Amino acid sequence: MDWLPVKGRIDGLDSGPVTYKSRGLGRELGLGNLYISFNGCWPEIGARSATGSFKDLEAAPTLRMRKDLGNSSILVVASAGNTARAFAQAASVAGQPVALVVPKSAIKNLWITVEKGPLTIVGVEGDYFDAIQVAEKISSLKGFSTEGGARNVARRDGMGTVVLDATLALGKLPQHYFQAVGSGTGGIAAWEASMRLIDDGRFGKALPRLHLAQSLPNAPIYYSWMGCSGEFRPGATFDEVLFNRRPPYGMPGGVSDALKATCGDVYGISSQEAEEAKRLFESSEGIDILNAPAVAVAALASAVRSGAIGRSDVVLLNITGGGLARLHEIMAKNCLEADIVVSRPEDVINFMEGIP
Ligand SMILES: *Cc1c(COP(=O)(O)O)cnc(C)c1O
């Protein structure tokens, strides 16, 4: 909490990552010091993410920082999945206004576990990119604003708590950090948190190496890093959550800088590898996970096979979402519906201008 850019917490939004030492997966892979940061619902180990993914870590500080700054405009968020759920839940708990812009086909995945708060849900005919265009139109209207994506420090610092929590649990920085990425913001956040821990002086001097994983063939960060080109096939990846066509890669302080500074690497993972990794994780650790983190598990298996990491290295694996089966056992699902469905950005103006 002390290291987040906020003045306090939001009651009801205080779940964080849980770090534990793996037994099952570590044994299967032959790793003696594998630590898992679990970001999902698994009450038995103390993990209580409200919507089942580490997007919860971004939503709460983002809303709290806006409150601290006295920003009462309506926050506009475009998302096709976990981000929409996290912001819907956080906005409802905090009572702060948010407009979610979601492809119409993704609205069926939009649920929260509390009563709906001051949310406006805009369905868009089309895909995530059409939704982004509608969101840009709405944010240009008076009384609305965006959160900034990778440029939002509250978002990055929220995700950075994964490394902070693990380092406190371990007493030192891990040597390796594995995460499945779409935008790569989680990788940037892990790097930034590690630099602060090194500045602190108590936890070691070496930056953890970033091992970022993407699902083939929709893997723009992987292609950029390898200096090759690949053909995207929307709908063809193991996990659509991870497909972001405009990642913050080359900008100063972006994904490329984070990889270079940490001697990192990027892994391109096939659907088959990810499927096998998902089965291996679930059977060896005893909890269900989302498809995205299975891509990170596959990257870890690949790094062990290639010798990129040593058998006794201290490894942190970020399981970015999971425990949905447990979550639905203990929490009722409140499915959300669109307040308006539009097909072009212009169509949304009149409706939205009536809200603030
Ligand atoms: C968003 C997301 C990721 C990737 O996050 P980045 O912003 O690319 O770091 C990974 N896993 C899950 C479950 C996600 O929702």
Short mmCIF file of C-alpha atoms and ligand atoms in Angstrom, two decimals, residues 53-55 82 159 179-186 241-242 290 292 320, ligand 1:
data_model
loop_
_atom_site.label_atom_id
_atom_site.label_comp_id
_atom_site.label_asym_id
_atom_site.label_seq_id
_atom_site.Cartn_x
_atom_site.Cartn_y
_atom_site.Cartn_z
CA SER A 53 -7.77 -12.08 -12.84
CA PHE A 54 -4.93 -9.67 -12.03
CA LYS A 55 -6.85 -6.88 -13.78
CA ASN A 82 -11.01 -9.28 -17.92
CA MET A 159 0.36 -4.85 -11.31
CA GLN A 179 4.16 -13.82 -17.41
CA ALA A 180 1.83 -14.12 -20.39
CA VAL A 181 1.45 -10.69 -21.99
CA GLY A 182 -0.81 -8.88 -24.41
CA SER A 183 0.14 -5.23 -23.95
CA GLY A 184 3.19 -6.18 -21.89
CA THR A 185 2.28 -3.65 -19.21
CA GLY A 186 2.64 -6.34 -16.55
CA VAL A 241 -7.19 -11.85 -24.09
CA LEU A 242 -3.56 -11.66 -25.07
CA LEU A 290 -7.45 -19.13 -17.35
CA ALA A 292 -3.65 -16.74 -20.65
CA THR A 320 -2.59 -13.94 -13.99
C1 LIG B 1 -4.51 -8.71 -19.32
C2 LIG B 1 -4.06 -10.09 -18.98
C3 LIG B 1 -2.76 -10.52 -19.23
C4 LIG B 1 -1.70 -9.67 -19.90
O1 LIG B 1 -1.50 -8.47 -19.29
P1 LIG B 1 -0.48 -7.35 -19.81
O2 LIG B 1 -1.23 -6.07 -19.70
O3 LIG B 1 -0.10 -7.66 -21.20
O4 LIG B 1 0.68 -7.42 -18.88
C5 LIG B 1 -2.41 -11.79 -18.86
N1 LIG B 1 -3.31 -12.61 -18.28
C6 LIG B 1 -4.58 -12.24 -18.02
C7 LIG B 1 -5.50 -13.20 -17.38
C8 LIG B 1 -5.00 -10.97 -18.36
O5 LIG B 1 -6.28 -10.62 -18.12
#
